PDB file of C-alpha atoms in Angstrom:
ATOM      1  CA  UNK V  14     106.139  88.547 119.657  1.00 40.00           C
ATOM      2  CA  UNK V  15     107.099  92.095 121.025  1.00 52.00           C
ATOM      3  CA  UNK V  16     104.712  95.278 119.247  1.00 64.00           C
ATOM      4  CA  UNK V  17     106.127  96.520 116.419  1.00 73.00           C
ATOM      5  CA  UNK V  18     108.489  99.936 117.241  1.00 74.00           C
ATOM      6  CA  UNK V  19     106.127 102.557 115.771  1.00 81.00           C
ATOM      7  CA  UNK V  20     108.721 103.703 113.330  1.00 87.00           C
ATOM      8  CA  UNK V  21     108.488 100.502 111.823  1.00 85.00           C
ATOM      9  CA  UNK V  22     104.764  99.972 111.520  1.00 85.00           C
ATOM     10  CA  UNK V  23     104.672 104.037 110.229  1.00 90.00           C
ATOM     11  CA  UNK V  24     106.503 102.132 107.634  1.00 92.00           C
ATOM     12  CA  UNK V  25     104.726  99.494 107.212  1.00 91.00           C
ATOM     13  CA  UNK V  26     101.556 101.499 106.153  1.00 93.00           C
ATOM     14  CA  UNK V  27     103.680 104.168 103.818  1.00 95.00           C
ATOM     15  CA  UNK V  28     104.747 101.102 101.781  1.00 95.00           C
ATOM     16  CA  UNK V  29     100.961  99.911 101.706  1.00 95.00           C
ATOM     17  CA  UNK V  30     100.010 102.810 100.741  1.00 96.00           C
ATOM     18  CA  UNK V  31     102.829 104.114  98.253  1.00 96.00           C
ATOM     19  CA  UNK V  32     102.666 100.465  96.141  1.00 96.00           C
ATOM     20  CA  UNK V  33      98.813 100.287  95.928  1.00 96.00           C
ATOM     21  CA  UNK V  34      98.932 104.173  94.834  1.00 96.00           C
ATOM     22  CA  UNK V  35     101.635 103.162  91.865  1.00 96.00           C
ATOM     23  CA  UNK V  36     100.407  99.612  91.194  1.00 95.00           C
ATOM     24  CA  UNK V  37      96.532 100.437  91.029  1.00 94.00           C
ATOM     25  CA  UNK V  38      96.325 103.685  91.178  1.00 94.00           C
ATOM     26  CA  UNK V  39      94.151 103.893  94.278  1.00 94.00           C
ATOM     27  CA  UNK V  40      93.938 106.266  97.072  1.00 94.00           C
ATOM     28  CA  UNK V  41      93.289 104.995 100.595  1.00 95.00           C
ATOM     29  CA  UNK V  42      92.297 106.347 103.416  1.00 93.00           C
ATOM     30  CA  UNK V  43      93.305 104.586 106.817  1.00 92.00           C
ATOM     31  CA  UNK V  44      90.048 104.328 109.302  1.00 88.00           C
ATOM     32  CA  UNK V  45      89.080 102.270 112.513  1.00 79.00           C
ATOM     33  CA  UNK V  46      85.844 100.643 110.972  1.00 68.00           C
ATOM     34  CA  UNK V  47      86.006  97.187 110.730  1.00 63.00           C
ATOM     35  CA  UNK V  48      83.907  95.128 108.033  1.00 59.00           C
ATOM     36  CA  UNK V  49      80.608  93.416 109.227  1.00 58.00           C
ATOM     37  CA  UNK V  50      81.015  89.990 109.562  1.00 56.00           C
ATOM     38  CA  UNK V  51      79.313  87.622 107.276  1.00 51.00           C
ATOM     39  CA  UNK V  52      80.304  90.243 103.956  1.00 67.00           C
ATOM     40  CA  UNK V  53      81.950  88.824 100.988  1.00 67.00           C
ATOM     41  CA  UNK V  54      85.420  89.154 100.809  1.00 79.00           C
ATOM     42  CA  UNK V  55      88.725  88.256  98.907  1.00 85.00           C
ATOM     43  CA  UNK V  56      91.749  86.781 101.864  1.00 85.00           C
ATOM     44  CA  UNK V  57      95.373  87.004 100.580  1.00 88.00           C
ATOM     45  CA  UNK V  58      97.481  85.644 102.591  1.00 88.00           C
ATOM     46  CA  UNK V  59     101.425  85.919 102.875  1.00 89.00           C
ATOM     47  CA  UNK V  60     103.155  83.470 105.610  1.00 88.00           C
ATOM     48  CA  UNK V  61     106.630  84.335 106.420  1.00 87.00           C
ATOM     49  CA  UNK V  62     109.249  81.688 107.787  1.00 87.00           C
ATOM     50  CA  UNK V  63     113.028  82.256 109.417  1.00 84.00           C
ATOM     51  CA  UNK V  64     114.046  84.513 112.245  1.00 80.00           C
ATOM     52  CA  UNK V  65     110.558  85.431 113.956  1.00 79.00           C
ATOM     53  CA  UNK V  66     107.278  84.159 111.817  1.00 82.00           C
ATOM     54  CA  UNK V  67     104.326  85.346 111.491  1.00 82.00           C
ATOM     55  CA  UNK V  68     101.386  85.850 108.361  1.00 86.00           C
ATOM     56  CA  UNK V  69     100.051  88.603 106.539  1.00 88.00           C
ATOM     57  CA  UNK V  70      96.902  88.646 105.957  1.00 87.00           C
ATOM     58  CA  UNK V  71      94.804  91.197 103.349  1.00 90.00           C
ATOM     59  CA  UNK V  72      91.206  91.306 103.442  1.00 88.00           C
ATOM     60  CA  UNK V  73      89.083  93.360 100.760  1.00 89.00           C
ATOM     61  CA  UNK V  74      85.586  93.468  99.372  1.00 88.00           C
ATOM     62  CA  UNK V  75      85.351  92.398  96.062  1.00 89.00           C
ATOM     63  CA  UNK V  76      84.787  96.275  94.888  1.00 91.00           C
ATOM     64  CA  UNK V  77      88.311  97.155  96.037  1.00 92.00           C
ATOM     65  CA  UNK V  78      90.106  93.743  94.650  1.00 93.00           C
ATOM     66  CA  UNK V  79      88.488  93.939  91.277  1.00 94.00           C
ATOM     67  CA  UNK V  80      90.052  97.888  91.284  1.00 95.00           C
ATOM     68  CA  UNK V  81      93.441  97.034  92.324  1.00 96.00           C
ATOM     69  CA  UNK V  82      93.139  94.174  89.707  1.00 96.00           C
ATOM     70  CA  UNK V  83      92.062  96.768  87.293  1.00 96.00           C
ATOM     71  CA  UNK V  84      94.433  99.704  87.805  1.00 96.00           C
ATOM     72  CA  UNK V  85      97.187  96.825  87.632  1.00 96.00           C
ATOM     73  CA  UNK V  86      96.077  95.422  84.292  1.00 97.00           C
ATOM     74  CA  UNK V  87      94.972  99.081  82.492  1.00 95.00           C
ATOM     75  CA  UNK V  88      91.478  97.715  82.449  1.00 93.00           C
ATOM     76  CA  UNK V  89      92.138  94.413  80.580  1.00 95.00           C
ATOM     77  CA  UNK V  90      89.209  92.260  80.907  1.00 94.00           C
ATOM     78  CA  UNK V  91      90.510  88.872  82.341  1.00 96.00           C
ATOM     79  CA  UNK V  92      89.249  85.695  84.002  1.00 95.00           C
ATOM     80  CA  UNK V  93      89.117  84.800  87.574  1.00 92.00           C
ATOM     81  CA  UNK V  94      92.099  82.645  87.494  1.00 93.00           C
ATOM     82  CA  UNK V  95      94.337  85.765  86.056  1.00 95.00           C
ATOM     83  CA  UNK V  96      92.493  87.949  88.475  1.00 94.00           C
ATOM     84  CA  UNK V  97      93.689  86.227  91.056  1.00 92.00           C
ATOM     85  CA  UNK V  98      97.489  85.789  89.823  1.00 94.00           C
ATOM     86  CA  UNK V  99      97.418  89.690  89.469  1.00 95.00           C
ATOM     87  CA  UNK V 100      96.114  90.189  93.446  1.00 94.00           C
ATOM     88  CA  UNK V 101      98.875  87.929  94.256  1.00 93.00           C
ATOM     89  CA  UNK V 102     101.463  89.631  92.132  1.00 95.00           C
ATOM     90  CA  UNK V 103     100.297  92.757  94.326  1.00 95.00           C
ATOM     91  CA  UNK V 104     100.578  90.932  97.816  1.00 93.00           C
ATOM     92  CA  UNK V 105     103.928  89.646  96.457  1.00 93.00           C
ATOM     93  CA  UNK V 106     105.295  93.382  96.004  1.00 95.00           C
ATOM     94  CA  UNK V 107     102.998  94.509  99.108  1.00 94.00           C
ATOM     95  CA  UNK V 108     105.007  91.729 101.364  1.00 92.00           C
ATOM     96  CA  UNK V 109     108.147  91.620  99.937  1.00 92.00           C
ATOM     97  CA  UNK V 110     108.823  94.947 100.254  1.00 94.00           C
ATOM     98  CA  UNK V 111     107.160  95.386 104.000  1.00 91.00           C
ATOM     99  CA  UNK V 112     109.543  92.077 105.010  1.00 90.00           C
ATOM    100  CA  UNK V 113     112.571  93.648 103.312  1.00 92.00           C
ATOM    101  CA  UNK V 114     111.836  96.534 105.445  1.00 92.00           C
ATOM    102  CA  UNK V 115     111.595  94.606 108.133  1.00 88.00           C
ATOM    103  CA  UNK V 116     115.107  92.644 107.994  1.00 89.00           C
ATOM    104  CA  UNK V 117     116.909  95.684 107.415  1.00 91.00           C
ATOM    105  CA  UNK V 118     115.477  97.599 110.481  1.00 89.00           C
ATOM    106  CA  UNK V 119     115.605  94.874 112.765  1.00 86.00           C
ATOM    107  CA  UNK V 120     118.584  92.792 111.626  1.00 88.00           C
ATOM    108  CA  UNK V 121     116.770  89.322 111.100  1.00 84.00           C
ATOM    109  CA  UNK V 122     115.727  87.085 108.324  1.00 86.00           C
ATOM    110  CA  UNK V 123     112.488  86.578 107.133  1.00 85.00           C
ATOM    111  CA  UNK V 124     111.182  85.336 103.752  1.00 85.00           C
ATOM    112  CA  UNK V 125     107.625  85.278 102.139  1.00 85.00           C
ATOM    113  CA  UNK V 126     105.766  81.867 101.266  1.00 87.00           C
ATOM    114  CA  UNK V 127     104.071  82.371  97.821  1.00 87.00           C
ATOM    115  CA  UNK V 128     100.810  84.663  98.108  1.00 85.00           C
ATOM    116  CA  UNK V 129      97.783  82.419  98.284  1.00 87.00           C
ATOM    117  CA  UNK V 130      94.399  84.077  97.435  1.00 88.00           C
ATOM    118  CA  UNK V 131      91.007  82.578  98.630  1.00 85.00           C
ATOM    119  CA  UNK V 132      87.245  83.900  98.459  1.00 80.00           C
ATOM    120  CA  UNK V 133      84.836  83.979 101.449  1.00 72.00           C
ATOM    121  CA  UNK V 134      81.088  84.475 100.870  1.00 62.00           C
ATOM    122  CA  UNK V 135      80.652  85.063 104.720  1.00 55.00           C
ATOM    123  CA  UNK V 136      83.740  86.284 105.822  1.00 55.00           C
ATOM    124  CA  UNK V 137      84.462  85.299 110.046  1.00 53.00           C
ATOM    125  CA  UNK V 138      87.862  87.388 111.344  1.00 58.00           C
ATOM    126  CA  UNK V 139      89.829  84.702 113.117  1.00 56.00           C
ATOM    127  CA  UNK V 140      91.294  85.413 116.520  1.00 53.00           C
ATOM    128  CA  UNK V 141      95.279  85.469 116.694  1.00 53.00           C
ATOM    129  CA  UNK V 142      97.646  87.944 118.797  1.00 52.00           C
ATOM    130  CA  UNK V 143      97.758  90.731 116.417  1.00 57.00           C
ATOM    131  CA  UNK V 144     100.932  92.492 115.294  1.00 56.00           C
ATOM    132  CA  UNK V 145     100.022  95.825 113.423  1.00 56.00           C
ATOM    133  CA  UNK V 146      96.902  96.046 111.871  1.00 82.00           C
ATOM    134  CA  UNK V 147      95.485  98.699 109.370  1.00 88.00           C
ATOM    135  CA  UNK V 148      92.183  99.468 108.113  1.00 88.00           C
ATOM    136  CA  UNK V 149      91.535 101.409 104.693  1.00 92.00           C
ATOM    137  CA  UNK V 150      88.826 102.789 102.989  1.00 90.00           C
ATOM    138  CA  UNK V 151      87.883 104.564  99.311  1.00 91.00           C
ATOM    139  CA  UNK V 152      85.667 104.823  97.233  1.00 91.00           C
ATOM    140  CA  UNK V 153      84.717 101.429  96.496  1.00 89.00           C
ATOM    141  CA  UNK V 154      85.195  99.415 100.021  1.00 87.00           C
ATOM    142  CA  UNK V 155      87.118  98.625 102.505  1.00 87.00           C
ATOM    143  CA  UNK V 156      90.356  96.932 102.971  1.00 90.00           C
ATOM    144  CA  UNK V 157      92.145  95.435 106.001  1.00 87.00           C
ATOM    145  CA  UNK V 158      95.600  94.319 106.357  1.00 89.00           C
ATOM    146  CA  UNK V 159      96.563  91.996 109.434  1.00 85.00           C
ATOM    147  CA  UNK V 160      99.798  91.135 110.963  1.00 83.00           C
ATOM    148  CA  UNK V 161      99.163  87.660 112.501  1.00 80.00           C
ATOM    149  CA  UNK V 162     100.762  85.235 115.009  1.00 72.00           C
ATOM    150  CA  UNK V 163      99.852  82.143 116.011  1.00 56.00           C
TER     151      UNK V 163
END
């Protein structure tokens, strides 16, 4: 798969960034650092299918998913199950609106497998030719969001 024009991956990250700023209410800040390996983390994954696909992958500490779950539910207390729904709800909008994006700028047709979310005690990054990738940090952690091709 050709790069990404820069335009479009510019837009990729102003849509990350705009929908985790409305849905959670928190601020990132892209960086280069990576997580350590072996850190517990929260995977959402996205796979898309159609024209040209490839997966989407989000990786967060649990610091930063429990916030995003939190500034998505007001602070409602809710059980893991839930918690999870709600992360997937937000890589559902996250996706959808980065693939929509997507179809419209380059004329294809791509569309989104339901978000699956999984948690790794010791997380291991997985090698696959990379499409954009951004880093993020706050206050709370770190989050990583990976444009993957077999």
């Amino acid at each position: 798969m050709e790069q990404e024009p820069l335009q479009l991956q510019k837009a990729y990250k102003d849509i990350l960034l705009s929908c985790t700023d409305k849905m959670a209410g928190l601020s990132l800040q892209e960086t280069e650092q990576f997580p350590k390996e072996g850190k517990a983390v929260f995977l959402g994954s996205v796979v898309t299918s159609g024209d040209c696909p490839f997966e989407i992958r989000c990786v967060v500490e649990q610091p930063v998913y429990k916030r995003i779950i939190n500034g998505m539910t007001k602070g409602k207390k809710l059980g893991e199950d839930m918690q999870r729904l709600y992360f997937a709800e937000y890589m559902n909008v996250v996706c959808g609106k980065i693939i929509s994006r997507r179809n419209n700028a380059k004329g294809e047709f791509l569309r989104i497998s339901v978000p699956v979310v999984s948690y790794e005690d010791s997380y291991i990054e997985r090698q696959k030719e990379q499409m954009p990738t951004f880093q993020f940090i706050c206050e709370d952690g770190w989050m990583g969001v990976y444009f993957l091709r077999d």
